[in-house]
């Protein structure tokens, strides 16, 4: 997950913050899918996606 952030970070001034957050959320979901705590990962992924929707809504307004 951190390696993807380092890869995206130099281009962060070109991307909107919501797109950067979406890339981070996708990498986190891949990490959670590989982990053993499926229920905790599911709850955290739902929270991440709802936070992303909030960010996207605030950028559109």
CSV table of N, CA and C in Angstrom, one decimal:
chain,number,residue,atom,x,y,z
A,1,UNK,N,0.8,-1.2,0.0
A,1,UNK,CA,0.0,0.0,0.0
A,1,UNK,C,0.9,1.3,0.0
A,2,UNK,N,1.9,1.2,0.8
A,2,UNK,CA,2.8,2.4,0.9
A,2,UNK,C,3.5,2.6,-0.4
A,3,UNK,N,3.9,1.5,-1.1
A,3,UNK,CA,4.6,1.6,-2.3
A,3,UNK,C,3.8,2.3,-3.4
A,4,UNK,N,2.5,2.0,-3.4
A,4,UNK,CA,1.6,2.6,-4.4
A,4,UNK,C,1.4,4.1,-4.1
A,5,UNK,N,1.4,4.4,-2.8
A,5,UNK,CA,1.3,5.9,-2.4
A,5,UNK,C,2.6,6.6,-2.9
A,6,UNK,N,3.7,6.0,-2.7
A,6,UNK,CA,5.0,6.6,-3.1
A,6,UNK,C,5.0,6.8,-4.7
A,7,UNK,N,4.4,5.8,-5.4
A,7,UNK,CA,4.4,5.8,-6.8
A,7,UNK,C,3.4,6.9,-7.3
A,8,UNK,N,2.3,7.1,-6.6
A,8,UNK,CA,1.3,8.1,-7.0
A,8,UNK,C,1.7,9.5,-6.5
A,9,UNK,N,2.5,9.6,-5.4
A,9,UNK,CA,2.7,10.9,-4.7
A,9,UNK,C,3.4,11.9,-5.6
A,10,UNK,N,4.3,11.6,-6.5
A,10,UNK,CA,4.9,12.7,-7.4
A,10,UNK,C,3.9,13.3,-8.3
A,11,UNK,N,2.8,12.6,-8.6
A,11,UNK,CA,1.8,13.1,-9.6
A,11,UNK,C,0.6,13.6,-8.8
A,12,UNK,N,0.7,13.8,-7.5
A,12,UNK,CA,-0.5,14.2,-6.7
A,12,UNK,C,-0.9,15.6,-7.1
A,13,UNK,N,0.0,16.5,-7.5
A,13,UNK,CA,-0.5,17.8,-7.9
A,13,UNK,C,-1.2,17.8,-9.2
A,14,UNK,N,-1.1,16.8,-10.0
A,14,UNK,CA,-1.9,16.7,-11.2
A,14,UNK,C,-3.2,16.0,-11.1
A,15,UNK,N,-3.4,15.3,-10.0
A,15,UNK,CA,-4.6,14.6,-9.8
A,15,UNK,C,-5.5,15.3,-8.7
A,16,UNK,N,-6.8,15.2,-8.9
A,16,UNK,CA,-7.7,15.6,-7.8
A,16,UNK,C,-7.5,14.7,-6.6
A,17,UNK,N,-7.8,15.3,-5.4
A,17,UNK,CA,-7.6,14.6,-4.2
A,17,UNK,C,-8.5,13.3,-4.1
A,18,UNK,N,-9.7,13.4,-4.7
A,18,UNK,CA,-10.6,12.3,-4.6
A,18,UNK,C,-10.0,11.1,-5.4
A,19,UNK,N,-9.4,11.4,-6.5
A,19,UNK,CA,-8.8,10.3,-7.4
A,19,UNK,C,-7.6,9.7,-6.7
A,20,UNK,N,-6.8,10.5,-6.0
A,20,UNK,CA,-5.7,10.0,-5.2
A,20,UNK,C,-6.2,9.1,-4.1
A,21,UNK,N,-7.3,9.5,-3.4
A,21,UNK,CA,-7.8,8.8,-2.3
A,21,UNK,C,-8.4,7.5,-2.9
A,22,UNK,N,-9.0,7.5,-4.0
A,22,UNK,CA,-9.6,6.3,-4.6
A,22,UNK,C,-8.5,5.2,-4.9
A,23,UNK,N,-7.3,5.7,-5.4
A,23,UNK,CA,-6.2,4.8,-5.6
A,23,UNK,C,-5.7,4.2,-4.3
A,24,UNK,N,-5.7,5.0,-3.3
A,24,UNK,CA,-5.2,4.5,-2.0
A,24,UNK,C,-6.2,3.5,-1.4
A,25,UNK,N,-7.5,3.8,-1.6
A,25,UNK,CA,-8.6,2.9,-1.1
A,25,UNK,C,-8.5,1.6,-1.8
A,26,UNK,N,-8.3,1.6,-3.2
A,26,UNK,CA,-8.2,0.3,-3.9
A,26,UNK,C,-7.0,-0.5,-3.4
A,27,UNK,N,-5.9,0.1,-3.2
A,27,UNK,CA,-4.7,-0.6,-2.7
A,27,UNK,C,-5.0,-1.2,-1.3
A,28,UNK,N,-5.7,-0.4,-0.5
A,28,UNK,CA,-6.0,-0.9,0.8
A,28,UNK,C,-7.0,-2.0,0.8
A,29,UNK,N,-7.9,-2.0,-0.1
A,29,UNK,CA,-8.9,-3.1,-0.3
A,29,UNK,C,-8.2,-4.4,-0.7
A,30,UNK,N,-7.2,-4.2,-1.6
A,30,UNK,CA,-6.4,-5.4,-2.0
A,30,UNK,C,-5.6,-6.0,-0.8
A,31,UNK,N,-5.1,-5.1,0.1
A,31,UNK,CA,-4.4,-5.6,1.3
A,31,UNK,C,-5.4,-6.3,2.2
A,32,UNK,N,-6.6,-5.7,2.4
A,32,UNK,CA,-7.5,-6.3,3.3
A,32,UNK,C,-8.0,-7.6,2.8
A,33,UNK,N,-8.2,-7.7,1.5
A,33,UNK,CA,-8.6,-9.0,0.9
A,33,UNK,C,-7.6,-10.1,1.2
A,34,UNK,N,-6.4,-9.8,1.3
A,34,UNK,CA,-5.4,-10.8,1.5
A,34,UNK,C,-5.2,-11.1,3.0
A,35,UNK,N,-5.7,-10.2,3.9
A,35,UNK,CA,-5.6,-10.4,5.3
A,35,UNK,C,-6.5,-11.5,5.8
A,36,UNK,N,-6.4,-11.8,7.1
A,36,UNK,CA,-7.2,-12.9,7.7
A,36,UNK,C,-8.5,-12.4,8.3
A,37,UNK,N,-8.5,-11.1,8.8
A,37,UNK,CA,-9.6,-10.6,9.5
A,37,UNK,C,-10.6,-10.0,8.4
A,38,UNK,N,-11.4,-10.8,7.9
A,38,UNK,CA,-12.3,-10.4,6.8
A,38,UNK,C,-13.4,-9.5,7.3
A,39,UNK,N,-13.9,-9.7,8.5
A,39,UNK,CA,-15.0,-8.8,8.9
A,39,UNK,C,-14.5,-7.4,9.2
A,40,UNK,N,-13.4,-7.4,9.9
A,40,UNK,CA,-12.8,-6.1,10.2
A,40,UNK,C,-12.4,-5.3,9.0
A,41,UNK,N,-11.9,-6.0,8.0
A,41,UNK,CA,-11.5,-5.4,6.7
A,41,UNK,C,-12.7,-5.0,6.0
A,42,UNK,N,-13.8,-5.7,6.1
A,42,UNK,CA,-15.1,-5.3,5.4
A,42,UNK,C,-15.6,-4.0,6.0
A,43,UNK,N,-15.6,-3.9,7.3
A,43,UNK,CA,-16.1,-2.7,8.0
A,43,UNK,C,-15.2,-1.5,7.6
A,44,UNK,N,-13.9,-1.7,7.6
A,44,UNK,CA,-13.0,-0.6,7.3
A,44,UNK,C,-13.2,-0.2,5.8
A,45,UNK,N,-13.4,-1.1,4.9
A,45,UNK,CA,-13.5,-0.8,3.5
A,45,UNK,C,-14.8,0.0,3.3
A,46,UNK,N,-15.9,-0.4,4.0
A,46,UNK,CA,-17.1,0.4,3.9
A,46,UNK,C,-17.0,1.8,4.4
A,47,UNK,N,-16.2,1.9,5.5
A,47,UNK,CA,-15.9,3.3,6.0
A,47,UNK,C,-15.1,4.1,5.0
A,48,UNK,N,-14.1,3.4,4.4
A,48,UNK,CA,-13.3,4.1,3.4
A,48,UNK,C,-14.1,4.6,2.2
A,49,UNK,N,-15.0,3.7,1.7
A,49,UNK,CA,-15.8,4.1,0.5
A,49,UNK,C,-16.8,5.2,0.9
A,50,UNK,N,-17.3,5.2,2.1
A,50,UNK,CA,-18.2,6.2,2.4
A,50,UNK,C,-17.5,7.6,2.6
A,51,UNK,N,-16.3,7.5,3.1
A,51,UNK,CA,-15.4,8.7,3.2
A,51,UNK,C,-15.1,9.2,1.8
A,52,UNK,N,-14.8,8.3,0.9
A,52,UNK,CA,-14.5,8.7,-0.5
A,52,UNK,C,-15.7,9.4,-1.1
A,53,UNK,N,-16.9,8.9,-0.9
A,53,UNK,CA,-18.1,9.5,-1.4
A,53,UNK,C,-18.3,10.9,-0.9
A,54,UNK,N,-18.0,11.0,0.4
A,54,UNK,CA,-18.1,12.4,1.0
A,54,UNK,C,-17.1,13.3,0.4
A,55,UNK,N,-15.9,12.9,0.2
A,55,UNK,CA,-14.9,13.7,-0.5
A,55,UNK,C,-15.3,14.1,-1.9
A,56,UNK,N,-15.8,13.2,-2.6
A,56,UNK,CA,-16.3,13.4,-4.0
A,56,UNK,C,-17.4,14.4,-4.0
A,57,UNK,N,-18.3,14.3,-3.1
A,57,UNK,CA,-19.5,15.2,-3.0
A,57,UNK,C,-19.0,16.6,-2.7
A,58,UNK,N,-18.1,16.7,-1.8
A,58,UNK,CA,-17.6,18.1,-1.4
A,58,UNK,C,-16.8,18.7,-2.5
A,59,UNK,N,-16.2,17.9,-3.4
A,59,UNK,CA,-15.5,18.5,-4.5
A,59,UNK,C,-16.5,18.9,-5.6
A,60,UNK,N,-17.6,18.2,-5.7
A,60,UNK,CA,-18.6,18.5,-6.8
A,60,UNK,C,-19.4,19.8,-6.4
A,61,UNK,N,-19.5,20.0,-5.1
A,61,UNK,CA,-20.4,21.2,-4.7
A,61,UNK,C,-19.6,22.5,-4.8
